Amino acid sequence: MYLYSNCLGTFVFNQNFKIREQILFSKEESLKNSDLLKQSKILDSEKKFLEKFKNIENLRETKDIKNLQKALYELRNYTKDFYNTNMYITKHKIRESVSYDLLIIQCINSIIEYNKVINLLVKRLREWYSYYFPEIDKNIEDNEAFVKLILKKTKKQLMQELKLKFSMGSDLNKKDTDAVFELANQVDFLIESKHRQELYLEDSMKKTCPNLTEIAGTLIGGKLIALAGSIKKLVLFPASTIQLLGAEKALFRHMRNKRCLPPKYGVLHEHKYIQQAPKKLHGKIARVLSDKISIAVKIDYFKGDFIGDKLRKEIEEKIKEMNK
Amino acid sequence: MYLYSNCLGTFVFNQNFKIREQILFSKEESLKNSDLLKQSKILDSEKKFLEKFKNIENLRETKDIKNLQKALYELRNYTKDFYNTNMYITKHKIRESVSYDLLIIQCINSIIEYNKVINLLVKRLREWYSYYFPEIDKNIEDNEAFVKLILKKTKKQLMQELKLKFSMGSDLNKKDTDAVFELANQVDFLIESKHRQELYLEDSMKKTCPNLTEIAGTLIGGKLIALAGSIKKLVLFPASTIQLLGAEKALFRHMRNKRCLPPKYGVLHEHKYIQQAPKKLHGKIARVLSDKISIAVKIDYFKGDFIGDKLRKEIEEKIKEMNK
C-alpha cells in the first residue's frame, strides 16, 4: 500500500494502485491553515492515516517512482481541483513574497528617478526663465535653491536684492511667465515629494536594517540593497564585492583591459567619510567601510542586536589612525 | 576733415586727426531712442554735422582706413564710456531678441520632457503598485488612465469592479501604500501640468503662426519650429527639408550606406492624415503636407492672411485622389 499527499489532500493506494481511502481538504480556508503552505512535510491528515494503517508496513513505500506514477494516474479525476488549488497556493505565495526589501528597493529607485527628473526639468526651467531674468541663473548653482527663490520672489524684488538697475531679460506677458512658473511649481512639487520619499525610506531602513543604516546612511544603504537585489543577497556578498557595488562598469573595463586601473569604490564613494577624507585615503576608507557594512548587514538579516554605534566608532578610529 | 560716429556720439576730425567738434549722446535714454539701436546708418547728430560743414568736401572721406585708425586713436579718452555704452546696447539687443519663437521652442521642448518624465515615473509606479495590487497593471495599458484610476478608487472598489475575490497583491501598511500614492499623485500633477502647457502652446502657436497650426497641428508645428531653430529658419528651408525634419538619423544612415533606404518623413509621421492612411501612401502624403506647410509658414512669417482652411482642403482633396 502507498501513501501520497499533495495540495488536494492525502490518498492511500492499494497494491493495484486504486485509491482505497482519501481525506480531501474541504475548503480553501482549511488549506490556508494547513501545514502545506508552511511547507512542513507530514500533514495532519497524513498523521491520521498513519495511525489508522499503523500495522501495514509498506505504507510509506513511495520511493518506487514507477509505481508512484501509476498511482498518481489514478488521481486524474482531480485535475481541475488540482489546478485550482495549485493556483491558489501560488497566488498566496506570491502575495507573501512581498518583503520589506522589495519596498525599499522600489523606494530607492524612485528617489534616483526623482533626481533624474528634477535635474532634467530644472535644466529646462533655467533656460526658459533666463529669457525673463537671466541674471539669476548664474548666481545660484544649487537647483533646489534656484527653484525656491524664483517662486518666492518677484523679478522686481530680486532686482532690488541684486542691486540691478537693468535686466537683460525681456518683460514677458503674464501668460508667458505663467507657463514658466507652471514648470517651476511642478519642479518644486517634485522636490518636496522627493523629501517625503526620503523620510519614508529612512523610516523603513531603520526598521529593517538599523545597523546598515547607522553605518552607511539611508541612501547609500538603500542603493547597496537595490544593487544586490535583496538584503539576503547582500549578506551573501563578501566585503570586497560590497566595496565595488555600483562600479561594475569600471571593474569590467579593468578586466577587459588591464591597463585601466581597477576601481576602488562604487556607491560608497558618496559616503561622507570618503568625501571628507584626502583623495589618497579614499580606497582605504572604502575598504574599512565595506568591511563593517558586511558585518552590519549580516547582523540585520539574522535579527541581531543594534551595534551600529559601536561599528561606527571603530570605523572612525581606523580613519583617525590613517590620518596620522 | 573726417566725420566718424559710434555709439558715443559723432566726431569731426581735422587733417591732423584731432577732434574738432563732437556731439555726445547725453544720456542712456537719448541713446535708447536714437536710431543707433534701430541700426540706421546716418544718425540725427550726424545730419546736423553734415549741415554745419556742408561746404567742406572731404567730410565723409572715411574710406581711407589708415587715417581713420589714426583718428580713432584720438578717441582713447572715451574708452570707459565706450565700454559702458556698448554693454548697454548689447544688453538691450539681447533683451529685445527674445521672440515668440523662442518661447514656443522652450514650451514644446518642455512638453517633450514632460512626456519623458511621466513615462519614466509611471513605469516605476506600475512596478511599485503591483506589490499592492498587480491585477490592475495588465488591465490598463494607457498610463494616464492607470494613474487616474488608482488615485480615484480604493483596492476594495477595484476588486469589486473586476469581480476578483482574491488579489495576489499583499496588504501593505498604510505607511507603505502612502509612499506609492505619493508617487501616483506626483505623476498626476505632472499630467495635469502637461495639459496646461499644451493649452498655452496652442494659444501662442495660433497667435504666432495660425496657418502652420491649422495644417500641422500644435504639437507637430511646434516640433518643426524647434527642430529648425526659429520660424525664420523654417521659412528658409525647402519643402523637402521640412518633410525630413526629425529624421536626421535615418537620413545620415542612408547617406553613409546607400543600402539603407532614405527616410520619407520625420516628425510629420505623427500627423493624423498620415496615421489614418494606408502605409504605402505615407510618403506621398508627407510630401503634400510638407509642401503646404512650407507655404503656410511663409505666409505666417510675412504676416499674411489666414488661408489655413483653404490649404487644408487642398491637402484633403489630394489625399482623396490618392486613395482612388
XYZ file of C-alpha atoms in Angstrom:
648
model
C 0.000 0.000 0.000
C 1.116 3.515 -0.745
C 0.530 6.814 0.936
C 0.640 10.019 -1.111
C -0.288 13.559 -0.235
C -0.484 16.702 -2.342
C -2.267 20.018 -2.109
C -5.656 18.340 -2.584
C -5.428 16.024 0.372
C -3.932 12.683 1.334
C -4.552 9.435 -0.529
C -3.930 5.750 0.240
C -3.443 3.422 -2.720
C -3.623 -0.405 -2.570
C -1.247 -2.743 -4.392
C -3.209 -2.327 -7.628
C -2.837 1.419 -7.409
C -6.511 2.067 -6.823
C -7.432 4.698 -4.293
C -8.502 2.934 -1.108
C -9.086 5.881 1.123
C -8.734 9.661 0.928
C -9.023 12.790 3.003
C -9.558 15.922 0.921
C -9.091 19.415 2.185
C -12.673 20.531 2.314
C -12.171 24.247 1.701
C -9.550 26.722 0.629
C -9.667 28.063 4.146
C -8.560 24.767 5.705
C -5.785 24.611 3.109
C -4.664 28.067 4.086
C -4.317 26.985 7.672
C -2.801 23.609 6.824
C 0.878 22.937 7.081
C 1.237 22.708 3.308
C 1.583 26.454 2.994
C 4.112 26.324 5.757
C 5.958 23.646 3.805
C 6.191 21.035 6.562
C 6.491 17.549 5.238
C 3.988 15.462 7.149
C 0.440 16.778 7.166
C -2.085 16.373 9.934
C -4.270 14.319 7.624
C -1.319 12.110 6.839
C -0.741 11.538 10.537
C -4.336 10.348 10.883
C -3.783 7.855 8.061
C -0.598 6.610 9.547
C -2.304 5.928 12.841
C -5.152 4.102 11.090
C -2.843 1.905 8.995
C -0.200 1.502 11.655
C 0.224 -2.224 11.117
C 0.726 -2.028 7.353
C 4.454 -1.989 6.810
C 4.976 -0.681 3.306
C 2.632 2.244 3.771
C 5.220 4.891 3.021
C 6.998 2.952 0.319
C 6.615 5.805 -2.155
C 10.252 5.604 -3.141
C 9.301 3.303 -6.019
C 8.835 6.049 -8.603
C 7.407 3.908 -11.383
C 4.628 2.584 -9.199
C 4.036 6.024 -7.754
C 3.453 7.403 -11.236
C 0.866 4.698 -11.834
C -0.771 5.594 -8.547
C -0.828 9.263 -9.433
C -2.541 8.366 -12.696
C -5.498 7.354 -10.518
C -5.791 10.983 -9.490
C -6.702 12.162 -12.998
C -10.273 12.849 -11.904
C -8.942 15.609 -9.690
C -7.116 17.524 -12.436
C -9.337 20.593 -12.278
C -9.296 20.721 -8.492
C -5.571 20.249 -8.589
C -5.128 23.205 -10.972
C -7.355 25.500 -8.900
C -5.740 24.641 -5.611
C -2.270 24.985 -7.016
C -3.140 28.416 -8.418
C -4.471 29.360 -5.018
C -1.297 28.294 -3.286
C 0.889 30.037 -5.860
C -1.057 33.273 -5.549
C -0.746 33.094 -1.804
C 2.964 32.530 -2.053
C 3.336 35.486 -4.424
C 1.349 37.563 -2.014
C 3.550 36.615 0.887
C 6.758 37.123 -1.107
C 6.456 40.921 -0.914
C 9.053 41.729 1.683
C 10.369 44.972 3.055
C 13.447 44.607 0.846
C 11.337 44.980 -2.267
C 9.583 48.077 -0.980
C 12.933 49.602 -0.027
C 14.327 48.847 -3.491
C 11.313 50.433 -5.186
C 11.629 53.479 -2.974
C 15.355 53.995 -3.517
C 14.916 53.529 -7.259
C 12.082 56.023 -7.296
C 14.289 58.522 -5.440
C 17.041 58.013 -8.041
C 14.454 58.646 -10.752
C 13.108 61.694 -8.922
C 16.633 63.112 -9.025
C 16.959 62.434 -12.758
C 13.594 64.020 -13.442
C 14.280 67.077 -11.301
C 17.638 67.638 -12.997
C 16.092 67.378 -16.443
C 13.264 69.781 -15.676
C 15.447 72.291 -13.799
C 17.750 72.496 -16.811
C 14.752 73.396 -18.968
C 13.469 75.796 -16.303
C 16.808 77.627 -16.097
C 16.901 78.087 -19.856
C 13.298 79.209 -20.077
C 13.433 81.523 -17.038
C 16.571 83.132 -18.440
C 14.527 84.798 -21.161
C 12.704 86.554 -18.369
C 15.563 87.207 -15.938
C 18.952 85.728 -16.925
C 20.969 87.285 -14.081
C 19.648 84.772 -11.505
C 20.771 81.651 -13.364
C 24.496 82.201 -12.867
C 24.171 83.462 -9.301
C 22.655 80.290 -7.888
C 24.181 76.937 -8.686
C 22.023 74.849 -6.387
C 18.940 73.677 -8.271
C 16.680 73.467 -5.279
C 17.555 76.952 -4.039
C 17.069 78.322 -7.553
C 13.527 76.988 -7.830
C 12.561 78.133 -4.321
C 13.938 81.616 -4.926
C 12.206 82.342 -8.224
C 8.918 81.049 -6.802
C 9.225 83.098 -3.627
C 10.257 86.456 -5.017
C 9.172 88.537 -7.990
C 11.569 89.864 -10.584
C 11.348 93.325 -9.024
C 12.284 92.090 -5.557
C 15.170 90.065 -6.942
C 16.482 93.035 -8.916
C 16.449 95.166 -5.772
C 18.320 92.477 -3.842
C 20.981 92.126 -6.511
C 21.130 95.939 -6.853
C 20.462 95.662 -10.564
C 19.075 98.682 -12.345
C 18.629 96.878 -15.599
C 17.979 93.275 -16.523
C 18.818 91.671 -19.840
C 15.622 89.639 -19.605
C 12.634 90.856 -21.520
C 9.383 91.758 -19.823
C 7.157 88.903 -20.876
C 3.365 88.899 -20.778
C 1.651 87.365 -17.804
C 0.577 84.390 -19.933
C 4.155 83.685 -20.935
C 5.543 83.953 -17.421
C 2.663 81.825 -16.145
C 3.894 78.949 -18.306
C 7.400 79.302 -16.857
C 6.101 79.357 -13.298
C 3.866 76.384 -14.056
C 7.040 74.421 -14.724
C 8.766 75.902 -11.669
C 5.850 74.859 -9.459
C 5.987 71.333 -10.817
C 9.691 71.085 -10.055
C 9.033 72.403 -6.559
C 6.320 69.766 -6.005
C 8.740 67.095 -7.171
C 11.443 68.290 -4.792
C 9.011 68.283 -1.850
C 7.748 64.854 -2.826
C 11.308 63.545 -3.039
C 11.960 64.717 0.511
C 8.852 62.878 1.730
C 10.003 59.683 -0.012
C 13.407 60.058 1.611
C 11.750 60.277 5.040
C 9.744 57.125 4.290
C 12.902 55.362 3.130
C 14.750 56.367 6.287
C 11.894 55.033 8.386
C 11.752 51.645 6.641
C 15.525 51.325 6.537
C 15.802 51.944 10.278
C 13.159 49.284 10.901
C 14.532 46.652 8.529
C 18.267 47.120 8.837
C 19.206 49.518 11.646
C 22.893 48.568 11.697
C 23.387 49.068 7.978
C 21.562 52.403 8.110
C 23.673 53.594 11.014
C 26.945 52.970 9.177
C 26.133 53.545 5.523
C 23.310 56.058 5.805
C 19.845 55.755 4.315
C 20.598 56.489 0.689
C 23.826 54.516 0.322
C 22.390 51.617 2.342
C 19.322 51.588 0.130
C 21.412 51.717 -3.019
C 23.508 48.785 -1.813
C 20.375 46.695 -1.219
C 18.977 47.707 -4.622
C 22.243 46.834 -6.386
C 22.486 43.476 -4.626
C 18.799 42.694 -5.272
C 17.791 41.953 -1.680
C 19.187 42.008 1.843
C 19.721 38.250 1.643
C 21.902 38.598 -1.457
C 23.824 41.453 0.178
C 24.512 39.149 3.148
C 25.979 36.533 0.813
C 28.401 39.002 -0.796
C 31.947 39.246 0.585
C 33.078 42.664 1.784
C 35.203 43.149 -1.323
C 32.118 42.840 -3.526
C 30.205 45.317 -1.388
C 33.119 47.734 -1.761
C 32.705 47.687 -5.557
C 28.900 47.596 -5.864
C 27.953 50.310 -8.329
C 31.377 50.291 -10.019
C 30.616 47.360 -12.324
C 31.398 49.348 -15.453
C 34.872 50.334 -14.267
C 35.507 46.808 -12.989
C 34.695 45.171 -16.314
C 36.702 47.829 -18.159
C 39.648 46.824 -15.966
C 39.041 43.125 -16.589
C 38.946 43.606 -20.368
C 41.924 45.903 -20.455
C 44.499 45.561 -17.694
C 45.882 48.986 -18.455
C 42.742 50.533 -16.923
C 43.142 50.663 -13.147
C 40.666 48.655 -11.071
C 38.007 50.737 -9.271
C 38.374 51.278 -5.540
C 34.752 52.067 -4.661
C 31.254 52.077 -6.091
C 28.317 53.837 -4.466
C 30.351 54.001 -1.258
C 32.167 56.945 -2.826
C 29.187 59.150 -1.878
C 29.763 58.376 1.813
C 30.665 61.374 3.939
C 33.709 59.644 5.452
C 35.187 59.260 1.960
C 34.083 62.689 0.784
C 35.711 64.381 3.777
C 38.997 62.470 3.532
C 42.025 63.344 1.357
C 41.945 61.611 -2.001
C 44.789 59.174 -1.384
C 42.872 57.623 1.545
C 39.605 57.083 -0.383
C 40.390 53.477 -1.324
C 41.473 52.504 2.178
C 38.428 54.039 3.822
C 36.171 52.302 1.305
C 37.722 49.004 2.335
C 37.132 49.669 6.044
C 33.573 50.808 5.359
C 32.662 47.793 3.238
C 34.145 45.533 5.911
C 31.910 46.941 8.605
C 28.891 47.136 6.290
C 29.317 43.447 5.571
C 29.191 42.735 9.326
C 26.283 45.107 9.923
C 24.088 43.666 7.181
C 24.639 40.125 8.483
C 23.519 41.191 11.961
C 20.463 42.893 10.482
C 19.493 39.864 8.416
C 19.683 37.493 11.369
C 17.839 39.988 13.605
C 20.796 40.598 15.894
C 21.171 43.440 18.365
C 21.920 47.021 17.419
C 25.680 47.553 17.430
C 25.772 50.208 14.694
C 27.163 52.882 17.015
C 29.989 50.572 18.085
C 30.865 49.716 14.478
C 30.814 53.380 13.542
C 33.218 54.255 16.320
C 35.573 51.521 15.110
C 35.494 52.984 11.607
C 36.165 56.488 12.901
C 39.119 55.271 14.925
C 40.608 53.473 11.946
C 40.257 56.612 9.835
C 41.964 58.629 12.572
C 44.887 56.212 12.533
C 45.176 56.528 8.763
C 45.363 60.290 9.002
C 48.304 60.121 11.422
C 38.294 116.619 -42.433
C 36.741 113.410 -41.302
C 33.384 112.548 -39.883
C 33.018 109.496 -37.639
C 30.166 108.300 -35.478
C 29.860 105.483 -32.997
C 27.669 104.682 -30.065
C 29.113 107.554 -28.027
C 28.194 110.276 -30.457
C 29.512 111.880 -33.627
C 33.005 113.343 -34.035
C 34.659 115.600 -36.627
C 38.423 115.313 -37.030
C 40.664 117.804 -38.819
C 43.522 116.912 -41.170
C 45.826 116.242 -38.214
C 43.307 113.830 -36.752
C 42.493 115.963 -33.768
C 38.874 116.161 -32.678
C 37.475 119.478 -33.856
C 33.917 119.097 -32.800
C 31.723 116.481 -31.169
C 28.162 115.740 -30.186
C 27.879 113.151 -27.456
C 24.729 111.338 -26.543
C 23.984 112.952 -23.214
C 22.151 110.079 -21.545
C 21.433 106.437 -21.951
C 17.837 107.402 -22.519
C 18.611 109.506 -25.599
C 20.691 106.606 -26.876
C 17.809 104.254 -26.387
C 15.606 106.469 -28.530
C 18.314 107.204 -31.064
C 18.495 105.498 -34.398
C 21.586 103.542 -33.406
C 19.526 100.879 -31.748
C 17.386 100.703 -34.814
C 20.542 100.263 -36.879
C 20.007 103.093 -39.388
C 23.216 104.335 -40.849
C 23.084 108.102 -40.617
C 22.321 109.485 -37.196
C 20.443 112.649 -36.409
C 23.542 114.108 -34.864
C 25.464 113.245 -37.974
C 22.926 115.051 -40.107
C 23.410 118.181 -38.003
C 27.171 117.981 -38.593
C 26.714 117.482 -42.270
C 24.564 120.587 -42.469
C 27.079 122.602 -40.466
C 30.050 121.525 -42.588
C 28.184 121.475 -45.831
C 30.885 123.262 -47.764
C 33.727 121.035 -46.689
C 34.093 118.461 -49.381
C 36.095 115.644 -47.861
C 33.950 115.489 -44.755
C 32.912 111.880 -45.241
C 36.217 110.715 -46.632
C 36.425 107.909 -44.113
C 37.324 105.373 -46.741
C 40.998 105.965 -46.022
C 41.307 103.308 -43.357
C 44.854 104.123 -42.242
C 43.948 107.712 -41.470
C 40.712 106.656 -39.861
C 42.607 104.452 -37.464
C 44.760 107.404 -36.503
C 41.632 109.476 -35.984
C 40.053 106.779 -33.802
C 43.223 106.774 -31.696
C 42.165 110.276 -30.640
C 39.102 108.733 -29.012
C 41.150 106.813 -26.431
C 39.913 109.081 -23.648
C 36.471 107.720 -24.153
C 37.403 104.040 -23.649
C 35.417 103.609 -20.457
C 32.374 105.385 -21.805
C 32.651 103.351 -24.942
C 32.679 100.097 -22.976
C 29.707 101.069 -20.850
C 27.609 102.259 -23.731
C 28.390 99.226 -25.796
C 27.407 96.963 -22.913
C 24.182 98.903 -22.607
C 23.388 98.485 -26.272
C 24.262 94.801 -26.244
C 22.089 94.149 -23.218
C 19.228 95.948 -24.874
C 19.649 93.944 -28.014
C 19.696 90.695 -26.017
C 16.570 91.825 -24.257
C 14.793 92.535 -27.487
C 15.984 89.314 -29.107
C 13.515 87.235 -27.084
C 10.877 86.477 -29.667
C 7.780 84.327 -29.587
C 9.676 81.612 -31.476
C 11.994 81.099 -28.556
C 9.152 80.820 -26.071
C 7.389 78.337 -28.333
C 10.564 76.275 -28.632
C 11.036 76.239 -24.860
C 7.434 75.226 -24.390
C 7.469 72.398 -26.936
C 10.757 71.101 -25.534
C 9.357 71.207 -22.032
C 6.319 69.216 -23.216
C 8.627 66.616 -24.764
C 10.474 66.429 -21.451
C 7.222 66.198 -19.505
C 6.376 63.131 -21.594
C 9.744 61.542 -20.909
C 9.425 62.209 -17.197
C 5.858 60.919 -16.977
C 6.799 57.713 -18.798
C 9.755 57.131 -16.502
C 7.762 57.673 -13.321
C 4.707 55.696 -14.470
C 6.942 52.702 -15.169
C 8.201 52.871 -11.590
C 4.669 53.432 -10.285
C 3.315 50.369 -12.120
C 6.065 48.198 -10.671
C 5.652 49.544 -7.172
C 1.838 49.489 -7.171
C 1.916 45.891 -8.389
C 3.159 44.742 -4.997
C -0.078 46.115 -3.636
C -2.491 45.145 -6.427
C -0.909 43.529 -9.516
C -4.157 42.736 -11.346
C -4.680 46.376 -12.437
C -1.351 46.781 -14.232
C -2.157 44.413 -17.110
C -5.758 45.550 -17.458
C -4.966 49.177 -18.305
C -2.363 49.992 -20.913
C -2.902 53.744 -21.026
C -0.614 55.412 -18.491
C -2.833 58.384 -17.825
C -5.934 56.246 -17.225
C -3.919 53.956 -14.943
C -2.831 56.811 -12.698
C -6.294 58.383 -12.562
C -7.932 55.050 -11.732
C -5.675 54.035 -8.868
C -5.973 57.505 -7.358
C -9.756 57.573 -7.668
C -10.668 54.153 -6.358
C -9.510 52.029 -3.443
C -8.287 48.475 -3.802
C -11.608 47.204 -2.458
C -13.656 49.119 -5.014
C -11.407 47.980 -7.846
C -11.631 44.352 -6.732
C -15.415 44.562 -6.750
C -15.403 46.061 -10.237
C -13.106 43.379 -11.592
C -15.138 40.713 -9.726
C -11.996 39.473 -8.012
C -12.360 37.536 -4.777
C -8.662 37.354 -4.174
C -5.723 39.574 -5.126
C -2.129 38.465 -5.446
C -1.005 41.796 -4.006
C -0.150 41.890 -0.351
C -1.980 44.101 2.101
C 0.638 46.713 2.834
C 0.659 49.041 5.813
C -0.787 52.492 5.382
C 2.726 53.971 5.525
C 3.888 51.779 2.665
C 0.878 52.499 0.443
C 1.189 56.199 1.252
C 4.607 56.218 -0.401
C 3.152 54.595 -3.531
C 0.300 57.094 -3.688
C 2.741 59.947 -3.114
C 4.375 58.948 -6.384
C 0.998 58.471 -8.085
C -0.085 61.943 -7.034
C 3.116 63.444 -8.417
C 2.582 61.743 -11.764
C -0.999 63.025 -11.786
C 0.200 66.582 -11.111
C 2.693 66.260 -13.956
C -0.006 65.042 -16.354
C -2.278 67.947 -15.423
C 0.584 70.406 -15.762
C 1.452 68.998 -19.188
C -2.109 69.613 -20.343
C -1.915 73.226 -19.189
C 1.377 73.699 -21.049
C -0.226 72.242 -24.174
C -3.058 74.777 -23.918
C -0.521 77.608 -23.590
C 1.407 76.266 -26.579
C -1.766 76.087 -28.657
C -2.573 79.655 -27.730
C 0.862 81.029 -28.671
C 1.047 78.944 -31.831
C -2.317 80.233 -33.011
C -1.168 83.799 -32.385
C 2.278 83.490 -33.975
C 1.660 81.123 -36.855
C -2.051 80.442 -37.395
C -1.615 78.896 -40.832
C 1.059 76.438 -39.728
C -1.006 75.463 -36.682
C -4.096 74.886 -38.822
C -2.328 72.448 -41.121
C 0.271 70.757 -38.941
C -1.405 70.989 -35.550
C 0.057 72.483 -32.387
C 2.496 69.780 -31.399
C 3.908 68.942 -34.835
C 4.060 72.638 -35.774
C 5.910 73.389 -32.561
C 8.300 70.494 -33.095
C 9.061 71.723 -36.630
C 9.908 75.196 -35.315
C 12.057 73.690 -32.543
C 13.901 71.436 -34.997
C 14.520 74.305 -37.416
C 15.587 76.672 -34.617
C 13.194 79.518 -35.395
C 10.308 80.398 -37.696
C 12.699 82.366 -39.900
C 14.910 79.327 -40.411
C 11.870 77.188 -41.127
C 10.853 79.705 -43.807
C 14.246 79.352 -45.468
C 14.008 75.561 -45.663
C 12.680 73.993 -48.864
C 9.626 71.735 -48.541
C 11.788 68.625 -48.964
C 13.809 69.561 -45.880
C 10.648 70.190 -43.862
C 9.445 66.733 -44.895
C 12.507 65.132 -43.321
C 12.891 67.289 -40.185
C 13.255 64.903 -37.261
C 14.548 62.059 -39.455
C 18.166 63.229 -39.475
C 19.463 59.961 -38.074
C 17.834 57.874 -40.800
C 18.925 60.358 -43.452
C 22.574 60.242 -42.464
C 22.402 56.464 -42.171
C 21.203 56.441 -45.774
C 23.948 58.818 -46.871
C 26.667 56.712 -45.273
C 25.272 53.436 -46.503
C 23.206 53.512 -49.663
C 21.723 50.144 -48.892
C 19.648 51.765 -46.142
C 16.542 53.341 -47.714
C 16.170 57.105 -47.373
C 13.539 58.242 -44.835
C 10.212 59.525 -46.153
C 9.127 61.584 -43.167
C 10.333 62.933 -39.835
C 8.049 64.347 -37.158
C 5.329 64.632 -39.818
C 4.788 60.908 -39.319
C 2.777 61.724 -36.182
C 0.260 63.705 -38.282
C -3.260 62.301 -38.281
C -3.502 62.358 -42.094
C -0.511 60.015 -42.277
C -1.600 57.899 -39.325
C -5.037 57.332 -40.845
C -3.770 56.490 -44.341
C -2.619 53.069 -45.599
C 1.107 52.552 -45.236
C 2.012 52.738 -48.921
C 0.647 56.314 -49.107
C 2.584 57.635 -46.094
C 5.467 59.003 -48.155
C 3.226 60.710 -50.676
C 1.064 62.347 -48.034
C 4.170 63.532 -46.187
C 5.293 65.237 -49.400
C 1.933 67.001 -49.864
C 1.883 68.034 -46.217
C 5.408 69.432 -46.194
C 4.594 71.312 -49.404
C 1.642 73.084 -47.827
C 3.435 73.593 -44.522
C 6.215 75.339 -46.414
C 3.641 77.723 -47.930
C 1.811 78.223 -44.636
C 4.905 79.091 -42.645
C 5.978 81.657 -45.234
C 2.594 83.349 -45.006
C 2.815 83.349 -41.221
C 6.310 84.819 -41.203
C 5.367 87.688 -43.507
C 2.127 88.270 -41.581
C -0.153 87.284 -44.438
C -3.839 86.474 -44.186
C -5.233 83.291 -42.748
C -5.644 80.730 -45.517
C -5.064 77.641 -43.370
C -8.545 76.261 -44.008
C -8.070 76.596 -47.774
C -4.708 74.832 -47.651
C -6.134 72.065 -45.523
C -8.940 71.456 -48.007
C -6.384 71.211 -50.793
C -4.466 68.598 -48.833
C -7.609 66.613 -48.125
C -8.578 66.625 -51.797
C -5.155 65.409 -52.848
C -5.323 62.589 -50.318
C -8.761 61.635 -51.650
C -7.357 61.414 -55.161
C -4.511 59.205 -53.962
C -6.958 56.811 -52.348
C -8.866 56.328 -55.620
